XYZ file of C-alpha atoms in Angstrom:
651
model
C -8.631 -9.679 10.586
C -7.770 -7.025 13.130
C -11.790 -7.660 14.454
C -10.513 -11.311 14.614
C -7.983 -10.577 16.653
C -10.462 -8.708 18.951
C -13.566 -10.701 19.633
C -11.976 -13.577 19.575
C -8.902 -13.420 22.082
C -10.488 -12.150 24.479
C -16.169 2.452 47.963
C -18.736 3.443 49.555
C -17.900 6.121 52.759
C -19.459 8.770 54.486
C -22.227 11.062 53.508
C -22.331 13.011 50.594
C -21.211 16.200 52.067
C -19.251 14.441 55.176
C -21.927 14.491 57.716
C -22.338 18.664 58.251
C -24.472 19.525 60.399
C -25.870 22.989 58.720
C -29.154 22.964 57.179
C -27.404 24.872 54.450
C -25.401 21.846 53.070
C -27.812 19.198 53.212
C -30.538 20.615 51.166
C -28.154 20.398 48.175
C -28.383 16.793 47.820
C -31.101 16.569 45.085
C -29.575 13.537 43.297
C -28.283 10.027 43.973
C -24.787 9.122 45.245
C -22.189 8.001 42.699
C -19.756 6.095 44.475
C -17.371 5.506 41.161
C -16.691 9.160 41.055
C -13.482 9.291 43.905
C -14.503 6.076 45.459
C -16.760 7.672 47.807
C -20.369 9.194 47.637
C -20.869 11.890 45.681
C -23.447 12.538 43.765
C -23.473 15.328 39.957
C -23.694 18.621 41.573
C -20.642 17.906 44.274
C -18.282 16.385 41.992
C -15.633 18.077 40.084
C -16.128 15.272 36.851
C -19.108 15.182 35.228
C -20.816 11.520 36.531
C -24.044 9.772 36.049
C -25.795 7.063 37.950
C -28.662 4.691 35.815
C -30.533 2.310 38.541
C -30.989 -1.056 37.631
C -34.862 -0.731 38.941
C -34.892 2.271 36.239
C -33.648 0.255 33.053
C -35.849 -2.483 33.911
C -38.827 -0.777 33.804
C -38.075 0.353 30.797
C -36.779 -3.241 29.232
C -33.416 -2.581 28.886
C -31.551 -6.380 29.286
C -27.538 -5.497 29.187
C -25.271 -2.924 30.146
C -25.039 -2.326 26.611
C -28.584 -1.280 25.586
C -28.497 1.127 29.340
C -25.620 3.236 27.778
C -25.987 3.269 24.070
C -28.277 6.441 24.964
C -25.928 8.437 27.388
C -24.511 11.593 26.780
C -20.842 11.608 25.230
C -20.863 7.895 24.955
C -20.408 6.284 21.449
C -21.983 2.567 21.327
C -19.340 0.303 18.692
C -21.687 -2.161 17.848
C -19.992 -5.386 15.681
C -23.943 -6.298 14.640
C -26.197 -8.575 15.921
C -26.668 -10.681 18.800
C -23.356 -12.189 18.725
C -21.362 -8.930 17.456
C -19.502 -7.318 20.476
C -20.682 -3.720 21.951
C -17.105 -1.979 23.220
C -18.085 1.337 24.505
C -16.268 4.630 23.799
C -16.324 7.523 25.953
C -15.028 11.262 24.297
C -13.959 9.836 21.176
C -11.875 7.129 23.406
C -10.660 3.731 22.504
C -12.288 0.705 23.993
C -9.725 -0.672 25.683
C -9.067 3.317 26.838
C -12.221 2.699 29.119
C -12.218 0.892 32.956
C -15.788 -0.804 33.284
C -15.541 -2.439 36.797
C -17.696 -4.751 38.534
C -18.298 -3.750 42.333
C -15.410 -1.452 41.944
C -12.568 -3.663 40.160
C -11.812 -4.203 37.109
C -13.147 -6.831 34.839
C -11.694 -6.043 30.863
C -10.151 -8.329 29.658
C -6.433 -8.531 30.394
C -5.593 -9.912 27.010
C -6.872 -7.627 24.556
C -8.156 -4.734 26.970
C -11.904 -4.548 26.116
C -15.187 -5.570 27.823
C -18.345 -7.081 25.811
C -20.752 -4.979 27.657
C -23.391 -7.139 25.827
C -22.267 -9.853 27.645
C -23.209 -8.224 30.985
C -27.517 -8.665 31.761
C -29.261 -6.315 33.964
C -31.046 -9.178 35.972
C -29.151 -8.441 39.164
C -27.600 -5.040 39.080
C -28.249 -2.489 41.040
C -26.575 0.541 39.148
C -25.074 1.222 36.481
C -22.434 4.427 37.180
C -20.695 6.443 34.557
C -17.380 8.969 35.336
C -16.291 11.026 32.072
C -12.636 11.957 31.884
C -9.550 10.602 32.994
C -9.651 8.842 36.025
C -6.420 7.219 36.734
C -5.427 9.299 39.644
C -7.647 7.019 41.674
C -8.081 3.615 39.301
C -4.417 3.306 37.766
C -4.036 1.845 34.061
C -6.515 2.177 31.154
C -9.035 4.870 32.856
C -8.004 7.394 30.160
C -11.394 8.424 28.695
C -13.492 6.822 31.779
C -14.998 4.630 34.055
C -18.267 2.514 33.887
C -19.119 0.774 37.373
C -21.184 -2.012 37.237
C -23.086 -2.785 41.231
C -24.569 -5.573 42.279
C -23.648 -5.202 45.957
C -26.802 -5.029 48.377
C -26.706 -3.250 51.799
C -30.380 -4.304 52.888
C -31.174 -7.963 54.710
C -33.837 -10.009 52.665
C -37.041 -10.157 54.696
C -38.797 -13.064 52.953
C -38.397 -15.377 49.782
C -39.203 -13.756 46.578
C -38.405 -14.699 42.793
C -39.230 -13.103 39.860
C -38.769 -14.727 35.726
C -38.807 -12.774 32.584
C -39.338 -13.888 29.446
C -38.506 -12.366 25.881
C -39.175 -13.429 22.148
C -38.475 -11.267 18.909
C -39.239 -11.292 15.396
C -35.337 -12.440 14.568
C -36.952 -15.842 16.505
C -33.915 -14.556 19.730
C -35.211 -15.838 22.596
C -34.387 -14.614 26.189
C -35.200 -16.407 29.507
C -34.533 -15.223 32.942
C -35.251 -16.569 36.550
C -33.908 -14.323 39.842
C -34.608 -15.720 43.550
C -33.255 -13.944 46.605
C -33.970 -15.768 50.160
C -32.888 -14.879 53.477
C -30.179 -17.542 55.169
C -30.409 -16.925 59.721
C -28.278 -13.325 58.852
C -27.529 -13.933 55.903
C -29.245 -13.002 52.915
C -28.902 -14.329 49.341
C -29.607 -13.924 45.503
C -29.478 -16.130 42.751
C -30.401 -15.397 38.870
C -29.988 -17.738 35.868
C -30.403 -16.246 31.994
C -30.279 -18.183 28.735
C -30.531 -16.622 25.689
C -30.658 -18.777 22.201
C -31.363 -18.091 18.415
C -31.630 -20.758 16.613
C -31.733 -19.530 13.443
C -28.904 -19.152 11.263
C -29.834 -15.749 9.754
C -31.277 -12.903 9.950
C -32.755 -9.551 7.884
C -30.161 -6.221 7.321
C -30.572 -3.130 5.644
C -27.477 -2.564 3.528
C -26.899 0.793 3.904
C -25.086 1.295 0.709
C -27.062 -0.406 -1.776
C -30.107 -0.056 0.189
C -31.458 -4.013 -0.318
C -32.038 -6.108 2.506
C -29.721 -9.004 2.612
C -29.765 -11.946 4.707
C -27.240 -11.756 7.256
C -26.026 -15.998 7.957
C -24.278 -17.787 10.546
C -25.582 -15.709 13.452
C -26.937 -18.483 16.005
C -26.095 -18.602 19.241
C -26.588 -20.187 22.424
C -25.610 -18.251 26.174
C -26.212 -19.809 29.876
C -24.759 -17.126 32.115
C -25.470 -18.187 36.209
C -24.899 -15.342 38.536
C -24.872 -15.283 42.470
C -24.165 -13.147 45.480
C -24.500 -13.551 49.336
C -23.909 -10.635 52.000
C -24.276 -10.275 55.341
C -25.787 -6.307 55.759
C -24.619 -4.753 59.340
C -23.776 -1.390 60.294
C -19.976 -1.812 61.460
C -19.449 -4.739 59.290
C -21.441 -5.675 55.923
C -19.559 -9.027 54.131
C -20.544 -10.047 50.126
C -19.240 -12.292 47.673
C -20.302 -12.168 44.606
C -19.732 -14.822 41.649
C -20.587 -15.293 37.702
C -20.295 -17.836 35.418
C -21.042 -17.354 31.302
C -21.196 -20.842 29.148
C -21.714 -19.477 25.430
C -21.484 -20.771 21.895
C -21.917 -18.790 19.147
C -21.380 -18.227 15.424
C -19.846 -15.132 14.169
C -21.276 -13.530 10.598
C -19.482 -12.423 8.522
C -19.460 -8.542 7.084
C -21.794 -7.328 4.554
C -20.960 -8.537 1.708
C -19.733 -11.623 3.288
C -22.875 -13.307 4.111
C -23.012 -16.367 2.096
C -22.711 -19.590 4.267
C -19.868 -20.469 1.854
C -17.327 -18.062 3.374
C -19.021 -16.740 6.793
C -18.019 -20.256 8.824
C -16.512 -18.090 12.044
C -17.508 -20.159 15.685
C -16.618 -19.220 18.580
C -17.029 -20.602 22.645
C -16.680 -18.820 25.743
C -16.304 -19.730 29.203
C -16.058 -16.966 31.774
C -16.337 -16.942 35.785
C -15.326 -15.202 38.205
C -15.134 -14.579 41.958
C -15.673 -10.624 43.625
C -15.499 -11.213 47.533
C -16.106 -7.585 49.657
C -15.795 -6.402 53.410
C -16.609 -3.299 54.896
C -15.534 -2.879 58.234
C -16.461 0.793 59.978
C -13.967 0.485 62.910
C -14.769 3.440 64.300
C -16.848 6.712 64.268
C -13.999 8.482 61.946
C -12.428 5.024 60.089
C -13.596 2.849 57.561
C -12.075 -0.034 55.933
C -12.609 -1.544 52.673
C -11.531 -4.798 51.623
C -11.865 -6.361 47.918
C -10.331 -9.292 45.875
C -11.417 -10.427 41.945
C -10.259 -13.682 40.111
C -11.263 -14.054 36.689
C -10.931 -16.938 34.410
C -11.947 -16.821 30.416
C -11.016 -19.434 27.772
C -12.194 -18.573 24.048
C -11.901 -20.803 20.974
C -12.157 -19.691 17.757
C -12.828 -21.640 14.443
C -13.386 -20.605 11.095
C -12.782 -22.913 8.055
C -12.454 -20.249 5.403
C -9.552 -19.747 5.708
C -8.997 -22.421 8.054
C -8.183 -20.913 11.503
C -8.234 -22.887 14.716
C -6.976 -21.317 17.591
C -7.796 -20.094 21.769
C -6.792 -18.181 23.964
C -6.694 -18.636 28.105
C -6.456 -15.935 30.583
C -6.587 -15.510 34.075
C -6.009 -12.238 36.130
C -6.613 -11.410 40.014
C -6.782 -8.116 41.947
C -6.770 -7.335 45.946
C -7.588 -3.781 47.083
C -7.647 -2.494 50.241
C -9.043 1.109 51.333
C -8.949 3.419 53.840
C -11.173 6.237 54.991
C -10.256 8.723 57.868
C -12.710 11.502 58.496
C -9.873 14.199 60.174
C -12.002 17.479 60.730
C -15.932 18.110 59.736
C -15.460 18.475 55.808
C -12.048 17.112 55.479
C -11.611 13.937 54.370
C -8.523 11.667 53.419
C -8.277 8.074 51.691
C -5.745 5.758 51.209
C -5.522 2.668 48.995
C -3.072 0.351 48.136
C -3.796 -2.511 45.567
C -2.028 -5.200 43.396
C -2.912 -7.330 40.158
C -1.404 -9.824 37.685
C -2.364 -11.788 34.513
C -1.191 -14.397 32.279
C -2.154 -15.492 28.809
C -1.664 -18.460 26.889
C -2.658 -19.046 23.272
C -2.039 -21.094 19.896
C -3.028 -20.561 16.866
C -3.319 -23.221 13.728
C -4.294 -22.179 10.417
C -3.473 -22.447 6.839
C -3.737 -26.185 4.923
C -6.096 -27.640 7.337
C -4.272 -31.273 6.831
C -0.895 -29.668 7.389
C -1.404 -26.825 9.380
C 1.514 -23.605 10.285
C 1.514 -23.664 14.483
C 1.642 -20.398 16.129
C 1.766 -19.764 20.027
C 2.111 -17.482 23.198
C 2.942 -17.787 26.477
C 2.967 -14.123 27.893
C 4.937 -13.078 30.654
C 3.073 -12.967 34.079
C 2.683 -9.457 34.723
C 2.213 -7.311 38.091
C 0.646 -4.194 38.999
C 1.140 -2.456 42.433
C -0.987 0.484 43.145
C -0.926 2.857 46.144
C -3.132 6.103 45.934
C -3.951 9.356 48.411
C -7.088 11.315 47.875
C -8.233 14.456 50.359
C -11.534 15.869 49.938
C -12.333 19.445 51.740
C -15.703 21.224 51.640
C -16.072 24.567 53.065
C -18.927 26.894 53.800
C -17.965 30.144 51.672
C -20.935 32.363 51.036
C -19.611 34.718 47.602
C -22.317 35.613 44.493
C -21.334 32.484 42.750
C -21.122 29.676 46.409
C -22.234 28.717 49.159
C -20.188 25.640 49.420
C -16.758 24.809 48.056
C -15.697 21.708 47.406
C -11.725 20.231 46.296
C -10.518 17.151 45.741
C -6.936 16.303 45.010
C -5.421 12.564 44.329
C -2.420 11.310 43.281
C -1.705 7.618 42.110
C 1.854 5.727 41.736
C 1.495 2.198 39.744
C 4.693 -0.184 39.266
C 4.450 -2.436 36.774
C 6.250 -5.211 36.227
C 7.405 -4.571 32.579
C 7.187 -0.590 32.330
C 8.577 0.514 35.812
C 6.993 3.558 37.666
C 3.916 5.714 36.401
C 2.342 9.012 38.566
C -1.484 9.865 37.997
C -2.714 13.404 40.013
C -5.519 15.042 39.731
C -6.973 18.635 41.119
C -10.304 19.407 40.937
C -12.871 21.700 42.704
C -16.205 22.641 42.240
C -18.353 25.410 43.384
C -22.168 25.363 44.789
C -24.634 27.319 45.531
C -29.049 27.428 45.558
C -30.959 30.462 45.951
C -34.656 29.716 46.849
C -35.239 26.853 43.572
C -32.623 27.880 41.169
C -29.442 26.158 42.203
C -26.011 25.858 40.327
C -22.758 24.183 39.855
C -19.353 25.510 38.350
C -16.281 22.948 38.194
C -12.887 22.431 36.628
C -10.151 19.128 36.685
C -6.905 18.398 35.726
C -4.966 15.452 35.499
C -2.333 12.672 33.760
C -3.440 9.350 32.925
C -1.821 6.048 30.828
C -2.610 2.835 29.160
C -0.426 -0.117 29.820
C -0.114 -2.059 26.860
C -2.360 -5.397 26.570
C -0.817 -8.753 26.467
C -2.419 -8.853 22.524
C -0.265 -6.196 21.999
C 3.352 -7.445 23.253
C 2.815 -10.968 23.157
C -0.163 -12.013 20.370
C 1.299 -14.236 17.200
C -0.732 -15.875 14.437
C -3.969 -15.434 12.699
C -2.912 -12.664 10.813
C -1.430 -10.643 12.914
C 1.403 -10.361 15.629
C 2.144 -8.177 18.793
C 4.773 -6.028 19.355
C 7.120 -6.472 22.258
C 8.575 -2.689 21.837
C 5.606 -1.598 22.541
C 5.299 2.113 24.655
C 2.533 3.040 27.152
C -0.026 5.570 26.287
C 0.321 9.035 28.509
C -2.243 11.426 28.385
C -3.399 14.831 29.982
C -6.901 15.408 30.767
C -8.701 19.129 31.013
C -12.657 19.296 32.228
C -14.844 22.541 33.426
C -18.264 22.207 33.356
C -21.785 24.159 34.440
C -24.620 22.714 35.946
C -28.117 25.064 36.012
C -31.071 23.976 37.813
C -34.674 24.716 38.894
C -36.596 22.462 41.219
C -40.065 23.032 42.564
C -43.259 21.097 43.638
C -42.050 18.058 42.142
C -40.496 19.592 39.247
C -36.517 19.760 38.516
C -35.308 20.993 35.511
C -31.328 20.427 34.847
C -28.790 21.503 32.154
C -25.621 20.797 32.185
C -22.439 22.013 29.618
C -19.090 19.752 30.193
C -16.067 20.760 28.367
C -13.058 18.604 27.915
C -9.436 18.096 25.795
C -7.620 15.183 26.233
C -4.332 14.811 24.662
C -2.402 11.924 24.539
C 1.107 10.887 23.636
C 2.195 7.333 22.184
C -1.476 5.917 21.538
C -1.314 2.726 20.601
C -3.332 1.549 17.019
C -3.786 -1.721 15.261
C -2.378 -1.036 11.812
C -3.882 -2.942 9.310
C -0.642 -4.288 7.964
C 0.443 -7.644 6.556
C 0.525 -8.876 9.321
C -1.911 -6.829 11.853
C 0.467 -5.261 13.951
C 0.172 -2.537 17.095
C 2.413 0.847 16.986
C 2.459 4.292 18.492
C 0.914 7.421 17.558
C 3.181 10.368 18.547
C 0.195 12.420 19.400
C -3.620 12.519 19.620
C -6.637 14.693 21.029
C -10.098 14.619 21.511
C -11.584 17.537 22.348
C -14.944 18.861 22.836
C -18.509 19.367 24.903
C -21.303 17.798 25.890
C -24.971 19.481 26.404
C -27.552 17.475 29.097
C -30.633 18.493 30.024
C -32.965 16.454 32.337
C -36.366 17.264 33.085
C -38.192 15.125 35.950
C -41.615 15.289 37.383
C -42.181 13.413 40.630
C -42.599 9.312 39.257
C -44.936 10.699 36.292
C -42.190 11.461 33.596
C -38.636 11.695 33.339
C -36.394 12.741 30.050
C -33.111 13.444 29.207
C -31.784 15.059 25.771
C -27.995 15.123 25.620
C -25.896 16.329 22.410
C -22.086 15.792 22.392
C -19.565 17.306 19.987
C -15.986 15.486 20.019
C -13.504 16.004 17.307
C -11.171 13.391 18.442
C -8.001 13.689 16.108
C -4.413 12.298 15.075
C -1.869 15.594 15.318
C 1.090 13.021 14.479
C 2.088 14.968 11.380
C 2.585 18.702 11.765
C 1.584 18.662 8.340
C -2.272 17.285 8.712
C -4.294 16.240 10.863
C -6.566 13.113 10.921
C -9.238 12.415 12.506
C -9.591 9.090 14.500
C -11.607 5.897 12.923
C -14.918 5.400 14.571
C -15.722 8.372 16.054
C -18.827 10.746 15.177
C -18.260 14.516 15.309
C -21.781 15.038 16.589
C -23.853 12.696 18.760
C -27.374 13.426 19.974
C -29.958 11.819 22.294
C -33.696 12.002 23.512
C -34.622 9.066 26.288
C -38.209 9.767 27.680
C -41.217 7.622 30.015
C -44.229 8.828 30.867
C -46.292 6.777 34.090
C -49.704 6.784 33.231
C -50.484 4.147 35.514
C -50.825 1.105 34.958
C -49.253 2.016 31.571
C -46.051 3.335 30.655
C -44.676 4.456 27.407
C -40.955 4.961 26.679
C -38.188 5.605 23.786
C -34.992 6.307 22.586
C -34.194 8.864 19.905
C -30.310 9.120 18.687
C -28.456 10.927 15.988
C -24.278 10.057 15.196
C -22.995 11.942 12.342
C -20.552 10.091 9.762
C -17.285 8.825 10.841
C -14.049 7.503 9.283
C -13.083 4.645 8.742
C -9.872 4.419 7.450
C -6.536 6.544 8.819
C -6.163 8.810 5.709
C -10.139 10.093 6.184
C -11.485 9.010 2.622
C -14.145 6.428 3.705
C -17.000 7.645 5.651
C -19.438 5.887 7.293
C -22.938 7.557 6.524
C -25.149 9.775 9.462
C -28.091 7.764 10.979
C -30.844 8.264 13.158
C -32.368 5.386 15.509
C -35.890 5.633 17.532
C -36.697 2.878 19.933
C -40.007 2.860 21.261
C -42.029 0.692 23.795
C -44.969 0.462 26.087
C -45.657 -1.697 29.159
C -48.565 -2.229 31.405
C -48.326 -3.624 35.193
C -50.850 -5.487 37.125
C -50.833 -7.461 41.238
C -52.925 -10.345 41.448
C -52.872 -12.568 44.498
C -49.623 -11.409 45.118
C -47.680 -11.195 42.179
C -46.817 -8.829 39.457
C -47.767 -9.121 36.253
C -45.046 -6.875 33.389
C -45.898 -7.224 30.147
C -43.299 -4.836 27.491
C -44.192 -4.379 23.354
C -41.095 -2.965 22.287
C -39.932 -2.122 18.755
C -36.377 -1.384 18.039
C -35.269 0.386 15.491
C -38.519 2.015 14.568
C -37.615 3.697 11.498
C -35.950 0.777 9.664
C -33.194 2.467 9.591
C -29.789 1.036 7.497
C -26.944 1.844 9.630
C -23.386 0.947 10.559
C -21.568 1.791 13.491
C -18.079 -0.574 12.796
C -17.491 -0.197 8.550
C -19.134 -3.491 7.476
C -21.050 -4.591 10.643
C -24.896 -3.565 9.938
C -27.084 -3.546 12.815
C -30.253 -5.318 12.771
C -33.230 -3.795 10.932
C -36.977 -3.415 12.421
C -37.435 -6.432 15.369
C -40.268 -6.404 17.455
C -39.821 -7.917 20.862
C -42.126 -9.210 23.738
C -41.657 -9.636 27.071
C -43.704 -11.214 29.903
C -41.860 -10.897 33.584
C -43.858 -12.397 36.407
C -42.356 -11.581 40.158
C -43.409 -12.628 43.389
């Protein structure tokens, strides 16, 4: 019932180093900027967090369709996976909640103000330009929720559209899911614009899992489903003023299976309908030489209804929620840097709820209150020249947040962190630290949520943590050759973490203390475009330290995670997989049900060809190579084998 309750409720500045003119500083820049990281451009090796960038052109190429397929391979992030096409993917970041982790669109927010978490399957690759990851706490700069990190999700373009061009991709798999998507992007006199349409539909009404604990191969019902999603953007590129609005809309019907061992048509009957848009307009305005000025707004609208006949349920819940942001960027001295931002948000949910006797029903609703958020946060970053055995350049960043809200008054977020650089001839290194306090509002699900089950708690208490990072980053780079490791370490204890306790009813409450603590181990190895791989392991013993007496560890999260992601160019061919390892986790709050270890190898090969013009893509892939059984949620199997090909065509 508590997964019930779940699913179905539902800055870009400057230069990375600040424009210095030494030779020195600039040949440090051997990766991409991460804007996500302090809201400006920084890129691994310059920031004290450890942050990641994926490019959209990147996944692609290697067939990856949604947001949630790009990170189920990353380094210290944990996949939860609710099976299936239709099953949600919440990601977890150091052995962090869902709703513990900011995923943003174009720099705002887009969970879900209701119940906190994002479907990151829900979110298609067709458009995006990056995908940006920031591990730790991050609420000195992003307010509520950014407790174990931030995912940014970019679609905004810089460059004008020279000429027409469209593109269409086309996937089919042995589960009979079929996957359909058309892209255009025209220039308009200045303007330029981009338009992509995806519809994904399985008509079947089951589907082929490996029961992991009796090791037969079940089949899985009421799993169709039926997505449009339409997304759009138009921008006007400039280099003292750039102007973009971009806009989504998701139509989607879909039936919800049951566990495993409740897979009969006779008591899996769960539907479910979304409808989702939104609206992301976005100025830039340089206004002079040493200013810049960022301007942002975000409306979101989602209605979900929720059947299931057995037992009868009938219910939906509405939500809207809106954010404006505005930012500042001053460049005061060469290397010193300040920002200013000031935002404000609100939400509102309504629901109702009817269930029991279908002909005589028990009504439950919620009305929420309308809550407000205001936001105002300083940032200064400083990078000096200091030439010692262990830099050459030194960089600090400090930030500190104040958030009002509405219901729980006042809440301060700083950070300090600082990072030191240096490269001598082609080895090159990084050492860094960070500190900081972070918190978790409570969603409206928690305070306000009644029927189905389960019911919210108005006493409520926010979630307060403190974060701790240092990390290492070793590197050699050399005729198209870069070899990278990097060690993060980080502890991150909280206070008053709020937990769904499976209760009659489902009910939210307060755990007087928690921790996760641990490290993660990355090395990347590229050469030129021929090759690329990255193999990260990640230990993270996330824990519940409530009772002096013992300590727990926390439900769905492995101790040990490990990762191999490779391509090799070997053109017109390419060949690419996925290797992962998660150790077994618990699954229920006194730690005597275990979820079993699994490893799962993706593999796929693709060749390209240009005739007249256009480009040819064809993709084999097979997922889940080794037929493994597996669960990541107790009871929610992911699929076995599927093959899947794809055809894209662009011109």
């Amino acid at each position: 019932m508590c997964f019930c309750l779940t699913i179905c409720l539902r800055g870009r500045s400057g230069a990375s180093l600040h424009a210095q003119d030494s030779s020195d500083v600039r040949h440090y820049v051997l990766e991409e900027a991460v804007v996500t990281a302090s809201r400006s451009a920084l890129d691994n090796l310059h920031s004290p967090s450890s942050i990641e960038r994926f490019a959209g052109s990147d996944l692609r190429e290697r067939n990856v369709q949604s947001a949630a397929d790009a990170l189920s391979a990353a380094a210290g992030v944990d996949l939860r996976d609710y099976g299936g096409l239709t099953g949600a993917k919440l990601l977890s970041l150091r052995g962090s909640t869902g709703e513990q982790v900011m995923v943003l669109r174009n720099g705002l927010k887009i969970n879900n103000p209701a119940h906190g978490l994002a479907d990151l399957s829900l979110i298609h690759l067709d458009e995006v330009e990056s995908i940006e990851v920031y591990r730790g706490g991050a609420s000195a700069i992003y307010g509520a929720d950014a407790v174990g990190g931030v995912v940014n999700i970019i679609t905004h373009r810089t460059k004008p559209v020279e000429s027409f061009s469209a593109s269409l991709r086309n996937s089919t798999t042995s589960f009979r899911r079929l996957s359909t998507g058309v892209a255009v992007r025209f220039p308009v006199q200045r303007w330029s614009a981009s338009l992509a349409y995806r519809r994904e539909y399985q008509p079947d009404s089951s589907y082929r899992v490996n029961d992991p604990r009796s090791g037969r191969s079940p089949r899985r019902v009421n799993s169709s489903m039926d997505s449009h999603a339409l997304t759009g953007e138009v921008w006007l590129p400039g280099q003292r003023f750039r102007i973009s609005a971009f806009g989504n809309l998701l139509l989607r019907r879909a039936e919800l299976p049951g566990t495993i061992y409740n897979n009969t048509s006779y008591v899996a009957t769960e539907r479910q309908r979304d409808a989702v848009w939104s609206l992301n307009p976005h100025v830039d305005w340089r206004a002079s030489e040493r200013w810049t000025v960022q301007w942002a707004m975000a409306y979101h609208s989602s209605r979900i209804d929720y059947n299931d006949t057995r037992p009868f349920i009938d219910s939906y819940t509405r939500t809207h929620d809106w954010s404006v942001e505005m930012n500042h960027r001053w460049q005061v001295l060469s290397g010193h840097v300040v920002r200013a931002g000031y935002s404000i948000e609100g939400a509102h949910a309504t629901g109702q709820s009817r269930e029991g006797d279908p002909e005589s029903p028990g009504i439950f609703g919620f009305d929420s209150k309308k809550t407000y958020r205001h936001g105002l946060w300083l940032s200064e970053e400083s990078t000096w020249i200091l030439r010692t055995p262990v830099s050459d350049l030194v960089k600090a960043c400090t930030s500190i947040r104040g958030d009002y809200h509405s219901e729980f008054g006042e809440a301060w977020s700083p950070k300090l962190g600082a990072c030191l650089v240096r490269k001598h001839r082609r080895i090159y290194h990084t050492l860094r630290a960070s500190a900081g306090l972070n918190y978790r509002s409570p969603t409206l699900n928690e305070r306000f949520w009644q029927g189905s089950g389960a019911s919210g708690n108005p006493g409520i208490r926010p979630e307060k943590s403190r974060s701790l990072d240092a990390g290492v980053i070793v590197g050699w780079s050399s005729n198209g050759h870069d070899l990278q490791a990097e060690w993060n370490l980080f502890d991150i204890r909280s206070r008053d973490q709020i937990v769904w306790l499976l209760t009659s009813p489902v009910t939210p409450a307060n755990l007087k203390k928690t921790e996760s603590f641990g490290f993660e181990s990355i090395l990347r190895y590229t050469w030129d475009s021929v090759t690329v791989w990255t193999i990260g392991f990640t230990q993270n013993r996330a824990v519940d330290r409530s009772d002096p007496e013992r300590t727990f560890r926390l439900l769905n999260s492995p101790l040990y995670r490990f990762n191999v992601t490779g391509m090799v160019r070997l053109r017109p061919f390419r060949i690419y997989g996925t290797l992962k390892y998660a150790s077994e986790r618990f699954v229920n709050r006194e730690n005597t049900a275990v979820l079993d270890p699994y490893w799962l190898a993706d593999i796929g090969t693709s060749y390209t060809a240009t005739w007249a013009r256009v480009r040819w893509d064809i993709h084999v892939d097979v997922r889940n190579v080794l037929d493994t059984a597996y669960e990541t949620v107790s009871l929610y199997p992911g699929l076995a084998r599927e093959f899947m090909l794809t055809v894209g065509i662009r011109y």
